[in-house]
Amino acid sequence: MVTEPPSRAQVLVASNRGPVSYSVRDDGTLTAKRGGGGLVSGLSAIGPDADAVWVCAALGDGDREAVRRTGGRLDPADTGGQRVRMLGIAPEVYGDAYNGVANSTLWFVHHLLYQTPLEPSFGPEFRAQWASYETYNRAFAEALADEAAEGAAVLVQDYHLALVPGMLRALRPDLRIGHFSHTPWAPADYYRLLPDDIGRQLLRGILGADRAAFLTRRWADAFTACCTELLGGTGNTRIGVHGLGTDADFLRERAHRPDVDERIVTLREQIGRPGGAADGSGDLRKTIVRVDRTELSKNIVRGLLSYRQLLVDHPEWRDRVVHVAFAYPSRQDLAVYRDYTAEVGRVADAVNAEFGTESWTPVVLHVRDDFARSLAAYRLADVALVNPIRDGMNLVAKEIPVVSERGCALVLSREAGAFEEMGEDAVAVNPYDISATARALHEALSMPLDERAERSKRLAASATALPPQQWFLDQLTALRAI
């Protein structure tokens, strides 16, 4: 049944993924699953009675069926009371825009992932994908224009929707428009890998906003530098920085529910005790914990190789430490991601084959996503390894110190956005330097407990300085003040 159009909204959020997804049962009924994350938490800060709407795309067959049945205005019973407008963009257009441009081009540019002797190559196929990216962005701009009240505030999210602010400005000059980039921003020289006209079009798209915001000053400065070099400046668009933090109360409460306690028991068995003591005598082996998607930028393979180097350089750690590595498959519809996921498993197996014993498995690798198990690992962590090649922020670096029971040492890549806030109390690493990362792991494992606890306390304070609700409200307040 198609829902009647409600009144126009005063606050609008636009993102590729919305707060709910649908699947179709065998009997044809729809099942809704609500999601989480910073945006869901943030939007709740304005209250259930606020005149707000979330515009998102239908991501799969279930979502598209929900759009067909409702006209795209979803049942509030499925969305936790949130007004949601879901767009039924043609699957081939969505695929080109999302996989061809957003994830295989813009993501690679901003995370510096290209092997430049071979890629990128921008020919007719890419131009066809770019046309789909324009169509996809235009669908969002038109929906926002349709949903927004006079003078409404619109917060557009991320690299998927970089053209929306400019398109929306042309349709509705009365609106206050913000754009937020959750990724890093490429330095100007690397950004210019993009075709000149497309590089400029993307910048002009974001500059259609009254305010363009980023997770760190570094990414904001890189955007400004690109605008200066390619366009001569940022025009009238204001630049802001909002470093997204974690929700400490939620994390600590969620980390002590029964399902997490159950998984701690299993993890303790997998970690074990030096010498394989089966009588419960002695302390658990120390743990180096990482939790990531198998995203190319997360640098999981070099992390595993660094752990191997630790065991080579410091044989005293053999049988005394376990690397608990959660590598949850990501973007498996792209061949390069499937290959990378397979390589993670191959390297983990190789480390275990080289060093493992009957009673000690050096790497405990899990590839099935399980939030409760991740929280259990957080609680047990002695060392957190967060070594991305490049990351807009990295919330894992912020979550583990909040949840770790005895405090943990954080080994952190200087290329993570979180380093701007947490670098002083972390053990910093160059993500490409395996030998130096191995030394950092040794330093972190050897850190006195009192120092580790003090550092962890300061890291947790930094991590929770701007929780999702405040992060969202700060952006909204800054936009309305223009």
GROMACS .gro file of C-alpha atoms in nm:
model
  482
    1MET     CA    1   0.000   0.000   0.000
    2VAL     CA    2   0.143   0.337  -0.103
    3THR     CA    3   0.181   0.578   0.188
    4GLU     CA    4   0.035   0.928   0.161
    5PRO     CA    5   0.300   1.204   0.137
    6PRO     CA    6   0.358   1.360   0.482
    7SER     CA    7   0.432   1.725   0.548
    8ARG     CA    8   0.768   1.854   0.432
    9ALA     CA    9   1.061   1.810   0.670
   10GLN     CA   10   1.276   2.070   0.847
   11VAL     CA   11   1.577   1.835   0.885
   12LEU     CA   12   1.690   1.588   0.619
   13VAL     CA   13   1.969   1.332   0.606
   14ALA     CA   14   2.081   1.167   0.283
   15SER     CA   15   2.303   0.860   0.265
   16ASN     CA   16   2.348   0.559   0.041
   17ARG     CA   17   2.251   0.315   0.318
   18GLY     CA   18   1.946   0.386   0.530
   19PRO     CA   19   1.847   0.281   0.882
   20VAL     CA   20   1.651  -0.026   0.767
   21SER     CA   21   1.683  -0.307   0.513
   22TYR     CA   22   1.427  -0.558   0.387
   23SER     CA   23   1.423  -0.922   0.283
   24VAL     CA   24   1.141  -1.115   0.116
   25ARG     CA   25   1.025  -1.437   0.283
   26ASP     CA   26   0.917  -1.744   0.087
   27ASP     CA   27   0.552  -1.651   0.146
   28GLY     CA   28   0.610  -1.305  -0.005
   29THR     CA   29   0.597  -1.107   0.318
   30LEU     CA   30   0.865  -0.849   0.391
   31THR     CA   31   1.093  -0.862   0.693
   32ALA     CA   32   1.257  -0.540   0.810
   33LYS     CA   33   1.591  -0.526   0.990
   34ARG     CA   34   1.697  -0.204   1.157
   35GLY     CA   35   2.062  -0.104   1.143
   36GLY     CA   36   2.290   0.085   1.377
   37GLY     CA   37   2.589   0.313   1.348
   38GLY     CA   38   2.674   0.676   1.402
   39LEU     CA   39   2.405   0.825   1.178
   40VAL     CA   40   2.124   0.623   1.336
   41SER     CA   41   2.246   0.725   1.680
   42GLY     CA   42   2.303   1.082   1.572
   43LEU     CA   43   1.964   1.139   1.413
   44SER     CA   44   1.794   1.013   1.730
   45ALA     CA   45   1.947   1.313   1.911
   46ILE     CA   46   1.694   1.552   1.760
   47GLY     CA   47   1.411   1.359   1.924
   48PRO     CA   48   1.124   1.139   1.802
   49ASP     CA   49   0.891   1.432   1.748
   50ALA     CA   50   1.130   1.627   1.525
   51ASP     CA   51   1.019   1.701   1.171
   52ALA     CA   52   1.295   1.497   1.003
   53VAL     CA   53   1.329   1.253   0.715
   54TRP     CA   54   1.606   1.020   0.601
   55VAL     CA   55   1.655   0.969   0.225
   56CYS     CA   56   1.843   0.653   0.120
   57ALA     CA   57   1.875   0.405  -0.166
   58ALA     CA   58   1.722   0.061  -0.204
   59LEU     CA   59   2.023  -0.171  -0.184
   60GLY     CA   60   1.881  -0.511  -0.276
   61ASP     CA   61   1.576  -0.699  -0.401
   62GLY     CA   62   1.401  -0.679  -0.063
   63ASP     CA   63   1.447  -0.303  -0.044
   64ARG     CA   64   1.326  -0.259  -0.401
   65GLU     CA   65   1.016  -0.466  -0.325
   66ALA     CA   66   0.949  -0.247  -0.019
   67VAL     CA   67   0.974   0.060  -0.242
   68ARG     CA   68   0.734  -0.094  -0.494
   69ARG     CA   69   0.477  -0.164  -0.221
   70THR     CA   70   0.507   0.166  -0.034
   71GLY     CA   71   0.610   0.415  -0.301
   72GLY     CA   72   0.934   0.460  -0.107
   73ARG     CA   73   0.786   0.614   0.207
   74LEU     CA   74   0.846   0.336   0.454
   75ASP     CA   75   0.623   0.221   0.739
   76PRO     CA   76   0.748   0.392   1.060
   77ALA     CA   77   0.685   0.062   1.241
   78ASP     CA   78   0.978  -0.082   1.041
   79THR     CA   79   1.211   0.211   1.101
   80GLY     CA   80   1.182   0.273   1.474
   81GLY     CA   81   0.950   0.567   1.413
   82GLN     CA   82   1.193   0.742   1.177
   83ARG     CA   83   1.049   0.887   0.856
   84VAL     CA   84   1.239   0.726   0.569
   85ARG     CA   85   1.219   0.786   0.194
   86MET     CA   86   1.384   0.497   0.009
   87LEU     CA   87   1.470   0.541  -0.359
   88GLY     CA   88   1.417   0.256  -0.604
   89ILE     CA   89   1.704   0.335  -0.838
   90ALA     CA   90   1.742   0.092  -1.131
   91PRO     CA   91   1.980  -0.192  -1.031
   92GLU     CA   92   2.213  -0.138  -1.326
   93VAL     CA   93   2.238   0.235  -1.253
   94TYR     CA   94   2.295   0.167  -0.884
   95GLY     CA   95   2.560  -0.096  -0.961
   96ASP     CA   96   2.757   0.137  -1.188
   97ALA     CA   97   2.734   0.428  -0.943
   98TYR     CA   98   2.811   0.228  -0.628
   99ASN     CA   99   3.062  -0.032  -0.747
  100GLY     CA  100   3.200   0.131  -1.059
  101VAL     CA  101   3.248   0.488  -0.935
  102ALA     CA  102   3.205   0.518  -0.557
  103ASN     CA  103   3.382   0.202  -0.441
  104SER     CA  104   3.618   0.125  -0.729
  105THR     CA  105   3.724   0.482  -0.809
  106LEU     CA  106   3.653   0.745  -0.541
  107TRP     CA  107   3.735   0.510  -0.254
  108PHE     CA  108   4.060   0.410  -0.424
  109VAL     CA  109   4.159   0.772  -0.487
  110HIS     CA  110   4.094   0.892  -0.132
  111HIS     CA  111   4.266   0.589   0.025
  112LEU     CA  112   4.563   0.600  -0.217
  113LEU     CA  113   4.508   0.238  -0.321
  114TYR     CA  114   4.589   0.237  -0.692
  115GLN     CA  115   4.883   0.044  -0.839
  116THR     CA  116   4.955   0.329  -1.073
  117PRO     CA  117   5.165   0.143  -1.334
  118LEU     CA  118   4.847  -0.053  -1.418
  119GLU     CA  119   4.553   0.151  -1.290
  120PRO     CA  120   4.339   0.355  -1.313
  121SER     CA  121   4.243   0.367  -1.681
  122PHE     CA  122   3.953   0.599  -1.757
  123GLY     CA  123   3.795   0.506  -2.089
  124PRO     CA  124   3.444   0.473  -2.235
  125GLU     CA  125   3.336   0.213  -1.976
  126PHE     CA  126   3.416   0.450  -1.693
  127ARG     CA  127   3.236   0.736  -1.866
  128ALA     CA  128   2.923   0.519  -1.885
  129GLN     CA  129   2.956   0.443  -1.514
  130TRP     CA  130   3.001   0.812  -1.443
  131ALA     CA  131   2.674   0.887  -1.621
  132SER     CA  132   2.507   0.642  -1.382
  133TYR     CA  133   2.674   0.814  -1.085
  134GLU     CA  134   2.524   1.143  -1.205
  135THR     CA  135   2.181   0.980  -1.242
  136TYR     CA  136   2.205   0.826  -0.896
  137ASN     CA  137   2.301   1.161  -0.737
  138ARG     CA  138   2.025   1.340  -0.927
  139ALA     CA  139   1.765   1.099  -0.788
  140PHE     CA  140   1.875   1.195  -0.435
  141ALA     CA  141   1.874   1.567  -0.514
  142GLU     CA  142   1.522   1.551  -0.656
  143ALA     CA  143   1.390   1.349  -0.360
  144LEU     CA  144   1.544   1.591  -0.111
  145ALA     CA  145   1.399   1.888  -0.298
  146ASP     CA  146   1.059   1.718  -0.284
  147GLU     CA  147   1.079   1.634   0.087
  148ALA     CA  148   1.230   1.957   0.225
  149ALA     CA  149   1.032   2.242   0.380
  150GLU     CA  150   1.125   2.601   0.304
  151GLY     CA  151   1.468   2.680   0.450
  152ALA     CA  152   1.520   2.324   0.578
  153ALA     CA  153   1.861   2.191   0.683
  154VAL     CA  154   1.995   1.906   0.468
  155LEU     CA  155   2.293   1.692   0.575
  156VAL     CA  156   2.433   1.492   0.281
  157GLN     CA  157   2.666   1.205   0.367
  158ASP     CA  158   2.984   1.085   0.202
  159TYR     CA  159   3.155   1.019  -0.130
  160HIS     CA  160   2.858   0.833  -0.279
  161LEU     CA  161   2.666   1.163  -0.291
  162ALA     CA  162   2.934   1.417  -0.377
  163LEU     CA  163   2.729   1.574  -0.658
  164VAL     CA  164   2.408   1.610  -0.456
  165PRO     CA  165   2.479   1.949  -0.290
  166GLY     CA  166   2.534   2.127  -0.623
  167MET     CA  167   2.234   1.959  -0.786
  168LEU     CA  168   2.012   2.034  -0.487
  169ARG     CA  169   2.128   2.396  -0.474
  170ALA     CA  170   2.009   2.441  -0.832
  171LEU     CA  171   1.668   2.294  -0.746
  172ARG     CA  172   1.620   2.457  -0.404
  173PRO     CA  173   1.839   2.763  -0.339
  174ASP     CA  174   1.643   2.830  -0.018
  175LEU     CA  175   1.786   2.526   0.162
  176ARG     CA  176   2.079   2.512   0.401
  177ILE     CA  177   2.295   2.229   0.273
  178GLY     CA  178   2.583   2.049   0.442
  179HIS     CA  179   2.805   1.771   0.311
  180PHE     CA  180   3.006   1.540   0.535
  181SER     CA  181   3.296   1.322   0.411
  182HIS     CA  182   3.351   1.008   0.618
  183THR     CA  183   3.662   0.908   0.419
  184PRO     CA  184   4.001   1.073   0.401
  185TRP     CA  185   4.049   1.327   0.125
  186ALA     CA  186   4.328   1.268  -0.126
  187PRO     CA  187   4.619   1.512  -0.156
  188ALA     CA  188   4.595   1.728  -0.467
  189ASP     CA  189   4.862   1.545  -0.669
  190TYR     CA  190   4.689   1.209  -0.616
  191TYR     CA  191   4.340   1.352  -0.663
  192ARG     CA  192   4.449   1.460  -1.009
  193LEU     CA  193   4.457   1.095  -1.117
  194LEU     CA  194   4.088   1.157  -1.186
  195PRO     CA  195   3.999   1.298  -1.530
  196ASP     CA  196   4.027   1.677  -1.504
  197ASP     CA  197   3.661   1.746  -1.579
  198ILE     CA  198   3.537   1.486  -1.331
  199GLY     CA  199   3.774   1.603  -1.059
  200ARG     CA  200   3.637   1.955  -1.095
  201GLN     CA  201   3.276   1.833  -1.114
  202LEU     CA  202   3.313   1.647  -0.784
  203LEU     CA  203   3.460   1.951  -0.610
  204ARG     CA  204   3.191   2.181  -0.748
  205GLY     CA  205   2.929   1.930  -0.635
  206ILE     CA  206   3.044   1.946  -0.273
  207LEU     CA  207   3.093   2.322  -0.295
  208GLY     CA  208   2.721   2.348  -0.370
  209ALA     CA  209   2.686   2.305   0.006
  210ASP     CA  210   2.690   2.594   0.250
  211ARG     CA  211   2.925   2.387   0.462
  212ALA     CA  212   3.159   2.096   0.383
  213ALA     CA  213   3.277   1.900   0.686
  214PHE     CA  214   3.540   1.633   0.750
  215LEU     CA  215   3.654   1.399   1.027
  216THR     CA  216   3.995   1.566   1.076
  217ARG     CA  217   4.170   1.891   0.996
  218ARG     CA  218   4.411   1.697   0.772
  219TRP     CA  219   4.132   1.580   0.540
  220ALA     CA  220   3.971   1.926   0.541
  221ASP     CA  221   4.301   2.086   0.443
  222ALA     CA  222   4.350   1.832   0.163
  223PHE     CA  223   4.005   1.916   0.023
  224THR     CA  224   4.079   2.287   0.041
  225ALA     CA  225   4.411   2.231  -0.139
  226CYS     CA  226   4.234   2.043  -0.420
  227CYS     CA  227   3.978   2.322  -0.455
  228THR     CA  228   4.254   2.584  -0.462
  229GLU     CA  229   4.455   2.400  -0.727
  230LEU     CA  230   4.169   2.296  -0.954
  231LEU     CA  231   3.910   2.570  -0.900
  232GLY     CA  232   4.098   2.861  -0.747
  233GLY     CA  233   3.937   2.827  -0.403
  234THR     CA  234   3.635   2.709  -0.206
  235GLY     CA  235   3.411   3.004  -0.286
  236ASN     CA  236   3.148   3.075  -0.022
  237THR     CA  237   3.146   2.724   0.122
  238ARG     CA  238   3.257   2.703   0.484
  239ILE     CA  239   3.483   2.418   0.592
  240GLY     CA  240   3.429   2.235   0.921
  241VAL     CA  241   3.579   1.948   1.122
  242HIS     CA  242   3.385   1.704   1.343
  243GLY     CA  243   3.576   1.403   1.474
  244LEU     CA  244   3.321   1.129   1.531
  245GLY     CA  245   3.364   0.946   1.861
  246THR     CA  246   3.208   0.645   2.030
  247ASP     CA  247   2.905   0.605   2.255
  248ALA     CA  248   3.074   0.488   2.576
  249ASP     CA  249   2.755   0.412   2.769
  250PHE     CA  250   2.617   0.191   2.492
  251LEU     CA  251   2.947   0.009   2.435
  252ARG     CA  252   3.007  -0.068   2.802
  253GLU     CA  253   2.651  -0.186   2.859
  254ARG     CA  254   2.644  -0.395   2.540
  255ALA     CA  255   2.986  -0.548   2.618
  256HIS     CA  256   2.853  -0.703   2.941
  257ARG     CA  257   2.543  -0.878   2.810
  258PRO     CA  258   2.518  -1.258   2.839
  259ASP     CA  259   2.598  -1.328   2.472
  260VAL     CA  260   2.930  -1.144   2.510
  261ASP     CA  261   3.010  -1.333   2.832
  262GLU     CA  262   2.948  -1.661   2.647
  263ARG     CA  263   3.189  -1.564   2.370
  264ILE     CA  264   3.455  -1.463   2.623
  265VAL     CA  265   3.453  -1.820   2.754
  266THR     CA  266   3.512  -1.955   2.403
  267LEU     CA  267   3.785  -1.700   2.326
  268ARG     CA  268   3.967  -1.778   2.649
  269GLU     CA  269   3.973  -2.144   2.549
  270GLN     CA  270   4.113  -2.052   2.206
  271ILE     CA  271   4.376  -1.820   2.355
  272GLY     CA  272   4.482  -2.066   2.627
  273ARG     CA  273   4.773  -2.052   2.869
  274PRO     CA  274   5.148  -2.079   2.810
  275GLY     CA  275   5.263  -2.438   2.793
  276GLY     CA  276   4.909  -2.550   2.721
  277ALA     CA  277   4.822  -2.581   3.092
  278ALA     CA  278   4.484  -2.753   3.101
  279ASP     CA  279   4.437  -2.722   3.477
  280GLY     CA  280   4.365  -2.348   3.464
  281SER     CA  281   4.700  -2.261   3.622
  282GLY     CA  282   4.885  -1.952   3.509
  283ASP     CA  283   4.760  -1.641   3.331
  284LEU     CA  284   4.608  -1.641   2.985
  285ARG     CA  285   4.844  -1.572   2.701
  286LYS     CA  286   4.859  -1.206   2.606
  287THR     CA  287   4.635  -1.096   2.321
  288ILE     CA  288   4.687  -0.869   2.022
  289VAL     CA  289   4.339  -0.788   1.893
  290ARG     CA  290   4.228  -0.645   1.560
  291VAL     CA  291   3.872  -0.616   1.427
  292ASP     CA  292   3.827  -0.509   1.065
  293ARG     CA  293   3.639  -0.567   0.747
  294THR     CA  294   3.861  -0.717   0.476
  295GLU     CA  295   3.878  -0.375   0.318
  296LEU     CA  296   4.199  -0.313   0.120
  297SER     CA  297   4.281   0.001   0.317
  298LYS     CA  298   4.272  -0.182   0.654
  299ASN     CA  299   4.616  -0.336   0.590
  300ILE     CA  300   4.538  -0.672   0.750
  301VAL     CA  301   4.800  -0.866   0.555
  302ARG     CA  302   5.087  -0.639   0.666
  303GLY     CA  303   4.953  -0.664   1.021
  304LEU     CA  304   4.981  -1.043   1.007
  305LEU     CA  305   5.328  -1.019   0.855
  306SER     CA  306   5.430  -0.780   1.134
  307TYR     CA  307   5.308  -1.030   1.393
  308ARG     CA  308   5.511  -1.301   1.221
  309GLN     CA  309   5.817  -1.071   1.235
  310LEU     CA  310   5.758  -1.021   1.608
  311LEU     CA  311   5.777  -1.398   1.658
  312VAL     CA  312   6.099  -1.412   1.451
  313ASP     CA  313   6.269  -1.118   1.622
  314HIS     CA  314   6.147  -1.196   1.974
  315PRO     CA  315   6.117  -1.574   2.015
  316GLU     CA  316   6.047  -1.516   2.384
  317TRP     CA  317   5.689  -1.428   2.281
  318ARG     CA  318   5.628  -1.766   2.123
  319ASP     CA  319   5.360  -1.954   2.315
  320ARG     CA  320   5.301  -1.640   2.525
  321VAL     CA  321   5.087  -1.433   2.286
  322VAL     CA  322   4.795  -1.490   2.048
  323HIS     CA  323   4.688  -1.263   1.767
  324VAL     CA  324   4.306  -1.257   1.775
  325ALA     CA  325   4.222  -1.131   1.425
  326PHE     CA  326   3.866  -1.070   1.312
  327ALA     CA  327   3.858  -1.007   0.937
  328TYR     CA  328   3.499  -0.983   0.823
  329PRO     CA  329   3.450  -1.016   0.444
  330SER     CA  330   3.364  -0.692   0.266
  331ARG     CA  331   3.256  -0.606  -0.090
  332GLN     CA  332   3.289  -0.966  -0.206
  333ASP     CA  333   3.114  -0.878  -0.533
  334LEU     CA  334   3.446  -0.719  -0.640
  335ALA     CA  335   3.723  -0.960  -0.744
  336VAL     CA  336   4.003  -0.758  -0.584
  337TYR     CA  337   3.829  -0.783  -0.246
  338ARG     CA  338   3.773  -1.158  -0.281
  339ASP     CA  339   4.141  -1.201  -0.361
  340TYR     CA  340   4.243  -0.990  -0.063
  341THR     CA  341   4.017  -1.186   0.174
  342ALA     CA  342   4.174  -1.509   0.049
  343GLU     CA  343   4.524  -1.368   0.105
  344VAL     CA  344   4.438  -1.279   0.466
  345GLY     CA  345   4.343  -1.640   0.527
  346ARG     CA  346   4.653  -1.772   0.348
  347VAL     CA  347   4.895  -1.559   0.552
  348ALA     CA  348   4.722  -1.647   0.882
  349ASP     CA  349   4.748  -2.017   0.796
  350ALA     CA  350   5.115  -1.975   0.704
  351VAL     CA  351   5.198  -1.813   1.040
  352ASN     CA  352   5.019  -2.092   1.224
  353ALA     CA  353   5.198  -2.358   1.018
  354GLU     CA  354   5.538  -2.200   1.082
  355PHE     CA  355   5.510  -2.136   1.455
  356GLY     CA  356   5.209  -2.322   1.592
  357THR     CA  357   5.233  -2.615   1.830
  358GLU     CA  358   4.988  -2.875   1.950
  359SER     CA  359   4.887  -2.647   2.237
  360TRP     CA  360   4.937  -2.299   2.080
  361THR     CA  361   4.766  -2.145   1.777
  362PRO     CA  362   4.950  -1.815   1.712
  363VAL     CA  363   4.670  -1.659   1.504
  364VAL     CA  364   4.303  -1.707   1.590
  365LEU     CA  365   4.127  -1.584   1.276
  366HIS     CA  366   3.750  -1.536   1.252
  367VAL     CA  367   3.582  -1.430   0.927
  368ARG     CA  368   3.213  -1.443   1.023
  369ASP     CA  369   3.081  -1.109   1.144
  370ASP     CA  370   2.977  -1.130   1.509
  371PHE     CA  371   2.947  -0.805   1.706
  372ALA     CA  372   2.920  -0.984   2.042
  373ARG     CA  373   3.242  -1.176   1.969
  374SER     CA  374   3.417  -0.852   1.871
  375LEU     CA  375   3.315  -0.697   2.203
  376ALA     CA  376   3.441  -1.005   2.386
  377ALA     CA  377   3.780  -0.962   2.217
  378TYR     CA  378   3.778  -0.592   2.309
  379ARG     CA  379   3.737  -0.686   2.675
  380LEU     CA  380   4.029  -0.930   2.664
  381ALA     CA  381   4.266  -0.709   2.461
  382ASP     CA  382   4.616  -0.642   2.593
  383VAL     CA  383   4.717  -0.475   2.266
  384ALA     CA  384   4.495  -0.330   1.992
  385LEU     CA  385   4.648  -0.332   1.643
  386VAL     CA  386   4.498  -0.067   1.413
  387ASN     CA  387   4.733  -0.017   1.118
  388PRO     CA  388   4.534   0.108   0.817
  389ILE     CA  389   4.704   0.237   0.507
  390ARG     CA  390   4.462   0.529   0.534
  391ASP     CA  391   4.136   0.574   0.722
  392GLY     CA  392   3.891   0.860   0.761
  393MET     CA  393   3.871   0.797   1.136
  394ASN     CA  394   3.866   0.429   1.249
  395LEU     CA  395   3.623   0.371   1.533
  396VAL     CA  396   3.778   0.038   1.635
  397ALA     CA  397   4.078   0.237   1.762
  398LYS     CA  398   3.833   0.429   1.980
  399GLU     CA  399   3.613   0.140   2.089
  400ILE     CA  400   3.875  -0.103   2.223
  401PRO     CA  401   4.021   0.132   2.490
  402VAL     CA  402   3.667   0.206   2.610
  403VAL     CA  403   3.581  -0.163   2.659
  404SER     CA  404   3.917  -0.327   2.746
  405GLU     CA  405   3.896  -0.458   3.103
  406ARG     CA  406   4.256  -0.401   3.212
  407GLY     CA  407   4.336  -0.122   2.972
  408CYS     CA  408   4.515  -0.192   2.646
  409ALA     CA  409   4.809  -0.053   2.455
  410LEU     CA  410   4.708   0.087   2.116
  411VAL     CA  411   4.938   0.035   1.817
  412LEU     CA  412   4.803   0.292   1.573
  413SER     CA  413   4.887   0.387   1.216
  414ARG     CA  414   4.976   0.751   1.174
  415GLU     CA  415   4.755   0.740   0.860
  416ALA     CA  416   4.433   0.680   1.056
  417GLY     CA  417   4.218   0.984   1.119
  418ALA     CA  418   4.198   0.877   1.484
  419PHE     CA  419   4.572   0.944   1.513
  420GLU     CA  420   4.502   1.318   1.519
  421GLU     CA  421   4.323   1.277   1.853
  422MET     CA  422   4.488   0.965   1.997
  423GLY     CA  423   4.843   0.959   1.865
  424GLU     CA  424   5.002   1.100   2.179
  425ASP     CA  425   4.898   0.800   2.390
  426ALA     CA  426   4.931   0.535   2.117
  427VAL     CA  427   5.238   0.352   1.985
  428ALA     CA  428   5.263   0.508   1.639
  429VAL     CA  429   5.351   0.310   1.326
  430ASN     CA  430   5.417   0.365   0.958
  431PRO     CA  431   5.162   0.119   0.811
  432TYR     CA  432   5.400   0.009   0.534
  433ASP     CA  433   5.691  -0.075   0.769
  434ILE     CA  434   5.656  -0.436   0.883
  435SER     CA  435   5.977  -0.435   1.086
  436ALA     CA  436   5.884  -0.116   1.272
  437THR     CA  437   5.533  -0.247   1.338
  438ALA     CA  438   5.684  -0.565   1.485
  439ARG     CA  439   5.896  -0.347   1.716
  440ALA     CA  440   5.584  -0.150   1.812
  441LEU     CA  441   5.401  -0.473   1.898
  442HIS     CA  442   5.691  -0.576   2.121
  443GLU     CA  443   5.688  -0.235   2.291
  444ALA     CA  444   5.312  -0.258   2.345
  445LEU     CA  445   5.328  -0.612   2.482
  446SER     CA  446   5.613  -0.515   2.714
  447MET     CA  447   5.444  -0.199   2.846
  448PRO     CA  448   5.408  -0.197   3.228
  449LEU     CA  449   5.049  -0.252   3.338
  450ASP     CA  450   5.022   0.081   3.523
  451GLU     CA  451   5.144   0.276   3.219
  452ARG     CA  452   4.914   0.079   2.993
  453ALA     CA  453   4.616   0.151   3.216
  454GLU     CA  454   4.691   0.524   3.232
  455ARG     CA  455   4.734   0.551   2.856
  456SER     CA  456   4.416   0.353   2.800
  457LYS     CA  457   4.223   0.585   3.031
  458ARG     CA  458   4.339   0.889   2.830
  459LEU     CA  459   4.263   0.711   2.502
  460ALA     CA  460   3.910   0.633   2.618
  461ALA     CA  461   3.856   0.998   2.715
  462SER     CA  462   3.967   1.110   2.367
  463ALA     CA  463   3.754   0.841   2.203
  464THR     CA  464   3.433   0.955   2.370
  465ALA     CA  465   3.480   1.332   2.345
  466LEU     CA  466   3.229   1.368   2.059
  467PRO     CA  467   2.978   1.078   2.067
  468PRO     CA  468   2.748   1.025   1.766
  469GLN     CA  469   2.454   1.226   1.896
  470GLN     CA  470   2.666   1.531   1.976
  471TRP     CA  471   2.859   1.489   1.650
  472PHE     CA  472   2.532   1.512   1.457
  473LEU     CA  473   2.392   1.801   1.661
  474ASP     CA  474   2.714   2.002   1.623
  475GLN     CA  475   2.688   1.975   1.244
  476LEU     CA  476   2.321   2.069   1.247
  477THR     CA  477   2.384   2.367   1.476
  478ALA     CA  478   2.674   2.492   1.263
  479LEU     CA  479   2.465   2.462   0.944
  480ARG     CA  480   2.168   2.645   1.091
  481ALA     CA  481   2.396   2.924   1.213
  482ILE     CA  482   2.498   3.017   0.856
   0.00000   0.00000   0.00000
